[in-house]
mmCIF file of C-alpha atoms and ligand atoms in Angstrom:
data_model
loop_
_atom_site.group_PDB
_atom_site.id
_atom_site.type_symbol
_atom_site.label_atom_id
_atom_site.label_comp_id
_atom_site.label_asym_id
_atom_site.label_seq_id
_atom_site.Cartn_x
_atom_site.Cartn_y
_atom_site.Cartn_z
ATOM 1 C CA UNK A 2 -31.854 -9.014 6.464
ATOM 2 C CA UNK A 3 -28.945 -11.067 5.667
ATOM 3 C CA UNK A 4 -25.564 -10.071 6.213
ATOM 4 C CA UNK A 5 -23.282 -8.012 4.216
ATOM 5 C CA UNK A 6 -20.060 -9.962 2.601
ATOM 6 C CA UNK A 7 -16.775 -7.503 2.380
ATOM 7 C CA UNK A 8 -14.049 -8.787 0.282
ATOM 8 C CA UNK A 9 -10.862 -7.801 1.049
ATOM 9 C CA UNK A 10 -8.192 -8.545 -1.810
ATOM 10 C CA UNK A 11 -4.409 -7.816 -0.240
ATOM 11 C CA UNK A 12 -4.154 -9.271 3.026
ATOM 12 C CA UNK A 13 -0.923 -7.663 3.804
ATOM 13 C CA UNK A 14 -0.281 -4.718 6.264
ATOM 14 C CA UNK A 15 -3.587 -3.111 5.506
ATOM 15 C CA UNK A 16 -5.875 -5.842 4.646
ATOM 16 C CA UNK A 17 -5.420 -7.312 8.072
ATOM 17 C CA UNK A 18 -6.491 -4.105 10.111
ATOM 18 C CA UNK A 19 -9.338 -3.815 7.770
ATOM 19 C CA UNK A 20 -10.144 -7.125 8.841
ATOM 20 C CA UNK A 21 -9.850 -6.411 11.853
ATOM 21 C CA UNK A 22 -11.795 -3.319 12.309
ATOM 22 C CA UNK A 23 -15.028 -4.516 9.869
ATOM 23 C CA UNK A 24 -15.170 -7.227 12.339
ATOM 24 C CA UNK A 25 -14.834 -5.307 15.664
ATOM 25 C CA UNK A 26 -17.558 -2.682 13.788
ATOM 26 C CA UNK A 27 -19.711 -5.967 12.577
ATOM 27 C CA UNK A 28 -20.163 -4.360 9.463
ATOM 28 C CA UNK A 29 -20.351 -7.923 7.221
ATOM 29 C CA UNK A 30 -18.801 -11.127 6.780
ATOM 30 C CA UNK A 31 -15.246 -10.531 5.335
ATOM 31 C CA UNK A 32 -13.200 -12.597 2.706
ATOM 32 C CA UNK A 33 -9.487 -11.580 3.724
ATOM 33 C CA UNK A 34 -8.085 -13.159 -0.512
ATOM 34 C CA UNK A 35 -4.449 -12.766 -1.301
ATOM 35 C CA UNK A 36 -2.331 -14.343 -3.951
ATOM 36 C CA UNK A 37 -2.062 -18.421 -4.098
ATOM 37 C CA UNK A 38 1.579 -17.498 -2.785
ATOM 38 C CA UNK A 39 0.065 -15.481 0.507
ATOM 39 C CA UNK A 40 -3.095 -18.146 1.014
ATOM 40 C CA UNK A 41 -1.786 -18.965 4.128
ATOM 41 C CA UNK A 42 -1.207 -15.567 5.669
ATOM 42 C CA UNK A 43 -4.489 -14.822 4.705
ATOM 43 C CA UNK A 44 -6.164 -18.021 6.405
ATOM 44 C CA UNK A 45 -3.646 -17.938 9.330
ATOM 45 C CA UNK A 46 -4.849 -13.738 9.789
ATOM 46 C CA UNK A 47 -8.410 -14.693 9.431
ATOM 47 C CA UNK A 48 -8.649 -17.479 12.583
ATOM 48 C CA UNK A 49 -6.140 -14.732 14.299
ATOM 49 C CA UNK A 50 -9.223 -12.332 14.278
ATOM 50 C CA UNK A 51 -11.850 -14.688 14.537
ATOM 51 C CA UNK A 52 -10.292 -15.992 17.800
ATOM 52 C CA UNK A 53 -9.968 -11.878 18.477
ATOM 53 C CA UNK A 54 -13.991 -11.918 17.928
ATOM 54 C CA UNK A 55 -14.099 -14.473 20.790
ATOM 55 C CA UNK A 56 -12.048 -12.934 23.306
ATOM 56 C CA UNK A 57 -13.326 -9.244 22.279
ATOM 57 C CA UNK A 58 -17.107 -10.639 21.938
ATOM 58 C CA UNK A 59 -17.648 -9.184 18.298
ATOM 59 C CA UNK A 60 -19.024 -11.721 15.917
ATOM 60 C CA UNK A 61 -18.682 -11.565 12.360
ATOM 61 C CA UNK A 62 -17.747 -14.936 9.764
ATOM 62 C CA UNK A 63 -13.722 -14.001 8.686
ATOM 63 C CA UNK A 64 -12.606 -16.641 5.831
ATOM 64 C CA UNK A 65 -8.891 -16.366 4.347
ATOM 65 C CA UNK A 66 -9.294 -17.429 0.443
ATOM 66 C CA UNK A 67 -7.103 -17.191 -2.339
ATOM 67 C CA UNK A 68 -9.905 -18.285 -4.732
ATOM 68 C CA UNK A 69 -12.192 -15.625 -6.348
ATOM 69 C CA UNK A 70 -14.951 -17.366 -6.037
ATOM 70 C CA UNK A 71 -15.154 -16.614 -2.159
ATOM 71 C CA UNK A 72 -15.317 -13.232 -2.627
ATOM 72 C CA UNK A 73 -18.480 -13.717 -5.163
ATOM 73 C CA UNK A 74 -21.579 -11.135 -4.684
ATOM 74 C CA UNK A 75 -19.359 -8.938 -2.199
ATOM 75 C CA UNK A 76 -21.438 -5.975 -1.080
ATOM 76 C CA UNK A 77 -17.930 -3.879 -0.490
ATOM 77 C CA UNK A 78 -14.971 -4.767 -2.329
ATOM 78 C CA UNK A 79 -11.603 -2.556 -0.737
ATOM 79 C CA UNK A 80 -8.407 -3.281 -2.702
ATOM 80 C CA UNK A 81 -5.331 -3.103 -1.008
ATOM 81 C CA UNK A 82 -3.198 -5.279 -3.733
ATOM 82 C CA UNK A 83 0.118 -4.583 -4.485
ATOM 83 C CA UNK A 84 3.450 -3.508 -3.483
ATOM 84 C CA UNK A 85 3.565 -0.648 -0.507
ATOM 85 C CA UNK A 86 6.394 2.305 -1.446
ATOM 86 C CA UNK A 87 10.101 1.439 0.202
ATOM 87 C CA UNK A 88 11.696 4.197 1.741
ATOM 88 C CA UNK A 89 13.332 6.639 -1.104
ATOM 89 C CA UNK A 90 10.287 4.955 -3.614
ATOM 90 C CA UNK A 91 7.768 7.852 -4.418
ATOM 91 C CA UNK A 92 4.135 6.356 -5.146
ATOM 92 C CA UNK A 93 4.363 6.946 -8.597
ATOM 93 C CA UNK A 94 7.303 4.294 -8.744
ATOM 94 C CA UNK A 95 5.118 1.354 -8.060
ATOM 95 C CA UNK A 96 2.474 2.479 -11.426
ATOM 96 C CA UNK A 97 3.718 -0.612 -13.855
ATOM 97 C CA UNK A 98 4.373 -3.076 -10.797
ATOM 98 C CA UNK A 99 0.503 -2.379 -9.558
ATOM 99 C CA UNK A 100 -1.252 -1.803 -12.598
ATOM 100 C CA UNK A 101 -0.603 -5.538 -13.476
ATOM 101 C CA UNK A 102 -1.858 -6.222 -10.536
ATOM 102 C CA UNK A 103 -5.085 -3.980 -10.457
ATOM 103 C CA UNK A 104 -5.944 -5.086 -14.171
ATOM 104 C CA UNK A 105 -6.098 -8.780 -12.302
ATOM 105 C CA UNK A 106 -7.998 -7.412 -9.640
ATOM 106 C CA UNK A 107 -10.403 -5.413 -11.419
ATOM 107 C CA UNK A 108 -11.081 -8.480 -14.060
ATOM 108 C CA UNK A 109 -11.998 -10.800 -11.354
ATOM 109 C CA UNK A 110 -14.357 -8.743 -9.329
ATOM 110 C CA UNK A 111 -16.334 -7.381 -12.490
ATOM 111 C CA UNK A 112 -17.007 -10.775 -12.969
ATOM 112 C CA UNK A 113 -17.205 -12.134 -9.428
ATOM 113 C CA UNK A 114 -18.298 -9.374 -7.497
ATOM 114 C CA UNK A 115 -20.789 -7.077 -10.336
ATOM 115 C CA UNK A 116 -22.794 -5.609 -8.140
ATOM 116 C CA UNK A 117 -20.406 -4.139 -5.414
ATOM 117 C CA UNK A 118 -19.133 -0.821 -4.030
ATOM 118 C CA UNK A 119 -15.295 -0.852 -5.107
ATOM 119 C CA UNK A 120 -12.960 1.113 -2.478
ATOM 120 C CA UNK A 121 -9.427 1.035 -4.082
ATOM 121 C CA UNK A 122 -6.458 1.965 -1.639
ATOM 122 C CA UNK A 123 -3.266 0.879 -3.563
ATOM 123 C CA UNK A 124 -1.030 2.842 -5.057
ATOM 124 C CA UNK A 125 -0.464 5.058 -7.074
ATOM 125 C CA UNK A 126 -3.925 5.832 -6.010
ATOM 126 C CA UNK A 127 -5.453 7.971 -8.448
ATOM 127 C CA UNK A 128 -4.282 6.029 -11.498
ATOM 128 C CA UNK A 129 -5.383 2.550 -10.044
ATOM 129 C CA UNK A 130 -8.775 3.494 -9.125
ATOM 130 C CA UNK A 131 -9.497 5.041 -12.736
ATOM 131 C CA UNK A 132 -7.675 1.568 -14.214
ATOM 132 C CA UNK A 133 -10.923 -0.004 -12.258
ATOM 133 C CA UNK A 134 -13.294 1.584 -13.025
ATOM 134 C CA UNK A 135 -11.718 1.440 -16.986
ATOM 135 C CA UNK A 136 -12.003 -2.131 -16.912
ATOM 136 C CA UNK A 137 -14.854 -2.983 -14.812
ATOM 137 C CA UNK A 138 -16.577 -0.833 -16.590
ATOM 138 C CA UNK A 139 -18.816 0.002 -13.007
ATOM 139 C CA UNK A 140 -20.931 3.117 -12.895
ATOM 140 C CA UNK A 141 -18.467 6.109 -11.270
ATOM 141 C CA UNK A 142 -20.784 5.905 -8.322
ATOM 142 C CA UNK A 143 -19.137 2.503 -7.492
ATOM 143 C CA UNK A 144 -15.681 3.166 -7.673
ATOM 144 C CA UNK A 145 -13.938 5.677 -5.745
ATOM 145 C CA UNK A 146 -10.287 5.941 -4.122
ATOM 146 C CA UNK A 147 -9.284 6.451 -0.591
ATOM 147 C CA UNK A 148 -6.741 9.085 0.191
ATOM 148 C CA UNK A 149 -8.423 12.005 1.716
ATOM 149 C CA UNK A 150 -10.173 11.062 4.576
ATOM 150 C CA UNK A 151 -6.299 9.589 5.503
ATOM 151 C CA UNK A 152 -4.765 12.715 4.204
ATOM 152 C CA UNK A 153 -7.037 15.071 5.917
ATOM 153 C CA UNK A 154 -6.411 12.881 9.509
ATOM 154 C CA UNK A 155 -3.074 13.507 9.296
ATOM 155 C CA UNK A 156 -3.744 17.092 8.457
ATOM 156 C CA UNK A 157 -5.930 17.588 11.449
ATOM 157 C CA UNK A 158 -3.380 15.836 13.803
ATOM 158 C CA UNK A 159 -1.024 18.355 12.835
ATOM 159 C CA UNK A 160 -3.277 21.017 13.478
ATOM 160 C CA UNK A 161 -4.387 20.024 16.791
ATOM 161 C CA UNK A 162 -0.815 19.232 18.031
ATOM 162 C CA UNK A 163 -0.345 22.983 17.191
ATOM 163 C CA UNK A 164 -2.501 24.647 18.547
ATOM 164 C CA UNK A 165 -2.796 22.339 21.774
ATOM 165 C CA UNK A 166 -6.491 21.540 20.953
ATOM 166 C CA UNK A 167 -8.205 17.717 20.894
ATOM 167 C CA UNK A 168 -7.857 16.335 17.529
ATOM 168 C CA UNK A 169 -11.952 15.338 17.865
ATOM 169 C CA UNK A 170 -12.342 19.385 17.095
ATOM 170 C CA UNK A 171 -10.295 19.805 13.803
ATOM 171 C CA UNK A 172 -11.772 19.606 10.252
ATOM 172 C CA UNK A 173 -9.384 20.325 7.478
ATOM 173 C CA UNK A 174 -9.968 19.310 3.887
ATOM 174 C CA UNK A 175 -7.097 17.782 1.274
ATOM 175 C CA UNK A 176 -7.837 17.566 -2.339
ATOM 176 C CA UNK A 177 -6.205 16.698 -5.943
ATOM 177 C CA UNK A 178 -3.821 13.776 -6.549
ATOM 178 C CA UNK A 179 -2.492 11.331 -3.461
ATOM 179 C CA UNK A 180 0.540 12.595 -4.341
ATOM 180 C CA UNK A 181 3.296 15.115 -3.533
ATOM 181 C CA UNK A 182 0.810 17.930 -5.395
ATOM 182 C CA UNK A 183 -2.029 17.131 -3.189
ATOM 183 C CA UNK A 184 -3.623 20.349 -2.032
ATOM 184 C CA UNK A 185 -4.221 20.737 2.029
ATOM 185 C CA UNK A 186 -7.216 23.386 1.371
ATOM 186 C CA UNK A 187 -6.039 25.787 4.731
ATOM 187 C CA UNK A 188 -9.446 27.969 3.703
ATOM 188 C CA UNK A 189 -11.685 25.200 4.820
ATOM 189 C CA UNK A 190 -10.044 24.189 7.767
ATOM 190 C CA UNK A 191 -11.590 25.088 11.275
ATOM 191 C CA UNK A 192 -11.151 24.103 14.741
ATOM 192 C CA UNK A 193 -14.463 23.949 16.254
ATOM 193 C CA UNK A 194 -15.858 26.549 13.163
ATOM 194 C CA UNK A 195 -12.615 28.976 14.131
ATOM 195 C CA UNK A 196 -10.687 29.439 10.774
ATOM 196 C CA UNK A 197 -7.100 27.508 11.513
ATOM 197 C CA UNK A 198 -6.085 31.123 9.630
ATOM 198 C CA UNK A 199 -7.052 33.239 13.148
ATOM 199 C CA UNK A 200 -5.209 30.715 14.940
ATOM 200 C CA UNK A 201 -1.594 29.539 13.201
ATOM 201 C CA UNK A 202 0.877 31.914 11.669
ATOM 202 C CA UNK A 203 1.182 31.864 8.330
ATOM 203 C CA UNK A 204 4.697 30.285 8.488
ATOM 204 C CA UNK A 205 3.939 27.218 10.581
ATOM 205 C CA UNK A 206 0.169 26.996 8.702
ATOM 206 C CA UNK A 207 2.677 26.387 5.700
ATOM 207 C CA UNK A 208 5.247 24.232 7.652
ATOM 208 C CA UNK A 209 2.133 21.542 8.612
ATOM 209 C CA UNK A 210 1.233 21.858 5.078
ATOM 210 C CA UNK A 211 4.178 20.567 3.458
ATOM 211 C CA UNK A 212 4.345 18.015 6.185
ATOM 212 C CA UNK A 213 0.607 16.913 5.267
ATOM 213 C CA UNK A 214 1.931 16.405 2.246
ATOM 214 C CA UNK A 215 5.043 14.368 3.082
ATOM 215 C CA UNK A 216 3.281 12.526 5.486
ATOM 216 C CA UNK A 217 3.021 8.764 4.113
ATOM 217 C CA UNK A 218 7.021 9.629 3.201
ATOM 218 C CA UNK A 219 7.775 10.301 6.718
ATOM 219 C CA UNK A 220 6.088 7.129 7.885
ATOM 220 C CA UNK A 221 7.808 4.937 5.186
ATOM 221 C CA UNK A 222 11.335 6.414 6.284
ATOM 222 C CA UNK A 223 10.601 5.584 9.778
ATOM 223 C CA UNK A 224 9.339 2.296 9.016
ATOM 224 C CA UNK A 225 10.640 0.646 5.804
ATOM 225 C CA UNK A 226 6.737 -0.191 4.797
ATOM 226 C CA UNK A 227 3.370 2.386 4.116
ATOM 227 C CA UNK A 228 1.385 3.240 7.108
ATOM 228 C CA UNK A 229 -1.406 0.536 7.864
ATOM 229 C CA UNK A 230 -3.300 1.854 10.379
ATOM 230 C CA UNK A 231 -5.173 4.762 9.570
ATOM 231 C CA UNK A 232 -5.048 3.914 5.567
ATOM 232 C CA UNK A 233 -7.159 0.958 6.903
ATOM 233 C CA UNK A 234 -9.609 2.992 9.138
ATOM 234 C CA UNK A 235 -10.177 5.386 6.741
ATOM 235 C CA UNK A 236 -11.356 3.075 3.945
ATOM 236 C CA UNK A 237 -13.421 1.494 6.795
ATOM 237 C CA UNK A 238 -15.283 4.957 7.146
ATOM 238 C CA UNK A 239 -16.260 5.015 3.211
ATOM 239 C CA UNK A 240 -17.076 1.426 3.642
ATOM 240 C CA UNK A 241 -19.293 2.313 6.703
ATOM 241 C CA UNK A 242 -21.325 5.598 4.932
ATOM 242 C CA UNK A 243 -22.242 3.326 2.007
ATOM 243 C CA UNK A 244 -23.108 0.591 4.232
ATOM 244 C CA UNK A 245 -25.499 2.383 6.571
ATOM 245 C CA UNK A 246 -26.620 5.266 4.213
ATOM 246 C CA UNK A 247 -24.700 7.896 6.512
ATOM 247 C CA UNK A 248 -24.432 10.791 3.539
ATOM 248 C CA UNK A 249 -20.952 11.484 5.640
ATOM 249 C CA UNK A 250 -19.175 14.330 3.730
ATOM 250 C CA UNK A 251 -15.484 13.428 3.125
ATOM 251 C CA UNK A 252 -12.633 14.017 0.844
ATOM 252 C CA UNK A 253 -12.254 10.878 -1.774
ATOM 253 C CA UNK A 254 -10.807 10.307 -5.294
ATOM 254 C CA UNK A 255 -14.015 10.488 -7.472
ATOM 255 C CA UNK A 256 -14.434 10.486 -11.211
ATOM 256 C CA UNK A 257 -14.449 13.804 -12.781
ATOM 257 C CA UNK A 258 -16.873 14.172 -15.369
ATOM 258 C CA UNK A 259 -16.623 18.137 -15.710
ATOM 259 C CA UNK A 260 -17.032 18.953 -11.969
ATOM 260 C CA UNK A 261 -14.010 21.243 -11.008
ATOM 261 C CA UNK A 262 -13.464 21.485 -14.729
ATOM 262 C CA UNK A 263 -12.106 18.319 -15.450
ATOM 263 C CA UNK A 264 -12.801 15.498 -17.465
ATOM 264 C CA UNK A 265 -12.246 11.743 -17.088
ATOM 265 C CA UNK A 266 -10.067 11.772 -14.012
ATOM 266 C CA UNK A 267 -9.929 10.493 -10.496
ATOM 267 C CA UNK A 268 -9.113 13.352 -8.334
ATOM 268 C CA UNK A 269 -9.736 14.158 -4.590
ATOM 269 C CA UNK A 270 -12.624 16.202 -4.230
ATOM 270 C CA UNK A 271 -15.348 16.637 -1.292
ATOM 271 C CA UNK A 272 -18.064 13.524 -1.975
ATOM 272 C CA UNK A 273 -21.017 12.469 -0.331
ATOM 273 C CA UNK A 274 -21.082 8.927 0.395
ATOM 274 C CA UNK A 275 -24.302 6.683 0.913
ATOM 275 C CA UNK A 276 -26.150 3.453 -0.042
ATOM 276 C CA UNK A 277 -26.088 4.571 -3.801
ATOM 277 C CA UNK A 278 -21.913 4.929 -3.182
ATOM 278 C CA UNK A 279 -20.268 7.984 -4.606
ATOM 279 C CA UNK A 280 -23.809 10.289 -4.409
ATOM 280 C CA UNK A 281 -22.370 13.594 -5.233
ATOM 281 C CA UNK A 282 -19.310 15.670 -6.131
ATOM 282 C CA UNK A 283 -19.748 18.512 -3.781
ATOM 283 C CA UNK A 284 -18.150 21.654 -5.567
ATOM 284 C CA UNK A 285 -16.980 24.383 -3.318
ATOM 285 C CA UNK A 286 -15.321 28.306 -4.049
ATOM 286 C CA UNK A 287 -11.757 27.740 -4.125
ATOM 287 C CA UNK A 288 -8.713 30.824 -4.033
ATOM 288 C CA UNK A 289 -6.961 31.542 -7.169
ATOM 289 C CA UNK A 290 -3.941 30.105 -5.463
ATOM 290 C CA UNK A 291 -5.513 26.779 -4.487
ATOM 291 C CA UNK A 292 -7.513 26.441 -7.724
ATOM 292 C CA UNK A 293 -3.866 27.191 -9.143
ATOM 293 C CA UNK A 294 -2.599 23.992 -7.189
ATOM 294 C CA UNK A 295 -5.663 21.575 -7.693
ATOM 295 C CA UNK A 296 -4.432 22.211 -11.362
ATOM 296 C CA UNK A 297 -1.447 21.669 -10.758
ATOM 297 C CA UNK A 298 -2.202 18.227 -9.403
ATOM 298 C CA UNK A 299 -4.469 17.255 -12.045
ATOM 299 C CA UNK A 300 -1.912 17.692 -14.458
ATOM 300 C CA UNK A 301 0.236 15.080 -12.711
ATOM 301 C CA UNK A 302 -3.004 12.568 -11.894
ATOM 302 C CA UNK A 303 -3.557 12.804 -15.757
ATOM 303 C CA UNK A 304 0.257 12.392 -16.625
ATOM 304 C CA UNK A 305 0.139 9.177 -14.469
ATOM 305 C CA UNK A 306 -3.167 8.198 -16.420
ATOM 306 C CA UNK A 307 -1.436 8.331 -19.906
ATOM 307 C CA UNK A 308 1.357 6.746 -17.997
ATOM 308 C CA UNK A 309 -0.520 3.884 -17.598
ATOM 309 C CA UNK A 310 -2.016 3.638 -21.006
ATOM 310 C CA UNK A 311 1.376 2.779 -22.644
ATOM 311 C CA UNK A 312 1.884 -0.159 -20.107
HETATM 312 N N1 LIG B 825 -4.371 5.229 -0.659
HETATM 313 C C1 LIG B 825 -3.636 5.440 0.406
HETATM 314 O O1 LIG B 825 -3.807 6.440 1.089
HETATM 315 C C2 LIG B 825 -2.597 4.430 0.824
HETATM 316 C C3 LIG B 825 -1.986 4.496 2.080
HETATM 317 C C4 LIG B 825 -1.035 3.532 2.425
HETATM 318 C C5 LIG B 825 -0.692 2.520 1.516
HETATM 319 N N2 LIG B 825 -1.302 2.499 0.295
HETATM 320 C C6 LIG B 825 -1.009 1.444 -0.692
HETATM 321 O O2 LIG B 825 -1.774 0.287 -0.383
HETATM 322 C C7 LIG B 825 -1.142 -0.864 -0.958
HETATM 323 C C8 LIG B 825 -1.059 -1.995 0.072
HETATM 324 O O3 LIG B 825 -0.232 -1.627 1.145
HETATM 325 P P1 LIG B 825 0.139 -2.701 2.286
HETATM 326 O O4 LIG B 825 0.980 -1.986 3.260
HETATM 327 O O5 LIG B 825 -1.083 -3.429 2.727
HETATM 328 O O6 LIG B 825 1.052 -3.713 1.425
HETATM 329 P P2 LIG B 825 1.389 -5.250 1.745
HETATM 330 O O7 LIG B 825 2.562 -5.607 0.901
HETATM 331 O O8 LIG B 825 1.487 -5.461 3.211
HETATM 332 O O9 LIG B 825 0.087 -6.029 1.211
HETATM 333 C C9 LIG B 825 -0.247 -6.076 -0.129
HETATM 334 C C10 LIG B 825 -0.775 -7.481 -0.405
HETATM 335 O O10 LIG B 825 -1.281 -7.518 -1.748
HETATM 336 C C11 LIG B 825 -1.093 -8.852 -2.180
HETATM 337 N N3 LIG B 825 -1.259 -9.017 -3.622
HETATM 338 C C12 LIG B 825 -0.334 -8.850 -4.603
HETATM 339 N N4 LIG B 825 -0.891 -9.154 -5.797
HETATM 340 C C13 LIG B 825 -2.167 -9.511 -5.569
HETATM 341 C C14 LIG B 825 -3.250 -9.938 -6.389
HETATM 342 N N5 LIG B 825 -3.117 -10.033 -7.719
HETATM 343 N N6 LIG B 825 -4.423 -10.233 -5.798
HETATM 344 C C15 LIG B 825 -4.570 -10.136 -4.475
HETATM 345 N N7 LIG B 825 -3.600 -9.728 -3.641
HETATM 346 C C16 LIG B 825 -2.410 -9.433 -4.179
HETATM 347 C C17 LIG B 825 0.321 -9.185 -1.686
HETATM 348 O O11 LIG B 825 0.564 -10.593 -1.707
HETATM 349 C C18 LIG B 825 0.298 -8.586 -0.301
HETATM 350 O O12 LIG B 825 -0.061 -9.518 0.697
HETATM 351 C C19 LIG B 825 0.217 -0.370 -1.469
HETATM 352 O O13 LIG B 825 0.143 -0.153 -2.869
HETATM 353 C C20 LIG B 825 0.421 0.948 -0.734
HETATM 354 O O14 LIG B 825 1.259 1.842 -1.439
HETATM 355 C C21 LIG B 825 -2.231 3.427 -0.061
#
C-alpha cells in the first residue's frame, strides 16, 4: 500500500499545525503550498517539522512547495487559503478578499488534484466551500467544510467547565452557518447520555450558548489573528474518518440537496464521514425553536451565496 499524499494549500497559522499533526498521526506525506510570496515559510515550516519527526520519532515525507504540481494526485486536499478575520472583522468581511482566492484554489486542484477529498476551512466558510465545489465541479461527497466539529469543541469545553465534569464526557452538537446564526442544538447535548438540560439552568445553558457562538470572536480579540489550534485538529479528524473508513459521526458543512429542506447550500448538519467522504446527511427531529434558528441561518448562508455570485 503506498502512502497517502495530503496537500495542504495556506501554510499560515493553520496550515502549519495541520502539518504538524498529519505528521505526528502519520496519516500521509504532506505538501505544506503557499503563495510564490510565502514559498519560503512554507519550505522553512516543512524542515521545522521534519526535524520535529526526528526528535519526536514520527516519520512522514513534509515538502514546502509553491508549485501546484507538488500537490498533484493528493488523496486529501484541506484549504486553509486566505486572510484570517482581524479583531472587529466579522467572517463575512473577508467573502470578496477569499473568494478570489478560493476560485484560484479550487481551479488548480480540479485539475491537479481530481480525484481527492476536499476539506475547506477558510472563511467565510459556508460560502467558500460551495464556491469549490461550484467550480470543481467534484461530487458533494468530496467537498465538505469544517466548522462543527471546532464549533461543537468549544461548545463542549464550555459545558464541562460548568458543570465541573472532564471535557472527554461532553457531546454537544452545532449546526447551520459558521457564523453568528449558527445553532448550538442544547437538545442533543449530553454529558455521559445525561441531557446538559437536567444539569445547567436555563440561564447559564443560554449564557454558554451565545458564547459558543462568539467563540472564534473572543479568540480574535484576544489575539489579533483566528484560532489555529483546534481549527487545525478538527479538520485533521475529517481528514482521519475518510482516511481510515472510521464512519465517525460529526457536525460538518455538507451540500444540501433537500435534506433539512434545503436546496443547493452548504450548511452544518450531522454527516457521516468515511472512505467514500461525505457518506450521509444524518437528519435528526429538531424543536420548533431550533428548526426556527437553522432557518434562520440558512437564510444568511444563502445571502452570502448570492453574495458571492455578483463578485
Ligand atoms: N472554518 C473554521 O472554523 C475556521 C477557523 C479559524 C480560521 N478559519 C479561516 O481559515 C483561514 C486561514 O486562517 P490562518 O489563521 O491559517 O491564516 P494565515 O494568514 O495564517 O494563513 C493563510 C495562508 O494562506 C495563504 N494564501 C493566500 N492566498 C493563497 C493562494 N492563492 N494559494 C495558497 N495559499 C494562499 C497566505 O499566504 C497565508 O500564508 C482564514 O480564512 C480564517 O478565517 C476558519
Amino acid at each position: 500500500m503506498s502512502r497517502k499524499k495530503i496537500a495542504l494549500i495556506g501554510a499560515g497559522n493553520i496550515g502549519g499545525e495541520l502539518a504538524a499533526l498529519v505528521a505526528r498521526k502519520e496519516l500521509g506525506d504532506v505538501v505544506l503550498f503557499d503563495i510564490p510570496d510565502k514559498e519560503g515559510l512554507a519550505k522553512g515550516k516543512a524542515l521545522d517539522l521534519e526535524q520535529n519527526g526526528a526528535v519526536l520519532s514520527h516519520d512522514a515525507g513534509i515538502k514546502g512547495s509553491s508549485s501546484w504540481d507538488d500537490c498533484a494526485g493528493a488523496d486529501v486536499v484541506i484549504v486553509t487559503a486566505g486572510v484570517p478575520r482581524k479583531p472587529g472583522m466579522s467572517r463575512d468581511d473577508l467573502l470578496s478578499i477569499n473568494l478570489k482566492i478560493i476560485r484560484n484554489v479550487a481551479e488548480n486542484v480540479k485539475t491537479k488534484c481530481p480525484n481527492a477529498f476536499v476539506i475547506v476551512i477558510s472563511n467565510p466558510l459556508d460560502a467558500m466551500v460551495y464556491e469549490m465545489k461550484k467550480i470543481t465541479g467534484f461530487p458533494a461527497q468530496r467537498v465538505v467544510g469544517m466548522a462543527g466539529v471546532l464549533d461543537a469543541g468549544r461548545f463542549q469545553l464550555f459545558l464541562a467547565r460548568e458543570v465541573g465534569a472532564s471535557v472527554k464526557d461532553v457531546r454537544a452538537m452545532v449546526l447551520g452557518g459558521h457564523g453568528d446564526t449558527m445553532v448550538p442544538v442544547t437538545s442533543y447535548c449530553t454529558i455521559y447520555g445525561v441531557p446538559v438540560t437536567q444539569l445547567i439552568a436555563p440561564d447559564k445553558l443560554q449564557a454558554i450558548v451565545e458564547r459558543t457562538r462568539n467563540g472564534g470572536g473572543e479568540i480574535v480579540k484576544l489575539m489579533g489573528t483566528s484560532a489555529y489550534y483546534a481549527p487545525a485538529s478538527a479538520a485533521v479528524v475529517m481528514a482521519e474518518a475518510f482516511l481510515k473508513d472510521q464512519k465517525r459521526v460529526v457536525p460538518a458543512a455538507a451540500y444540501l440537496d433537500g435534506e433539512y429542506g434545503y436546496k443547493d447550500l452548504y450548511m452544518g448538519v450531522p454527516v457521516v464521514l468515511g472512505a467514500k467522504g461525505v457518506e450521509r446527511v444524518v437528519t435528526i427531529n429538531l424543536t420548533a425553536e431550533e428548526k426556527a434558528m437553522l432557518d434562520k441561518s440558512a437564510s444568511a448562508v444563502r445571502e452570502l451565496i448570492e453574495a458571492s455570485k455578483k463578485l
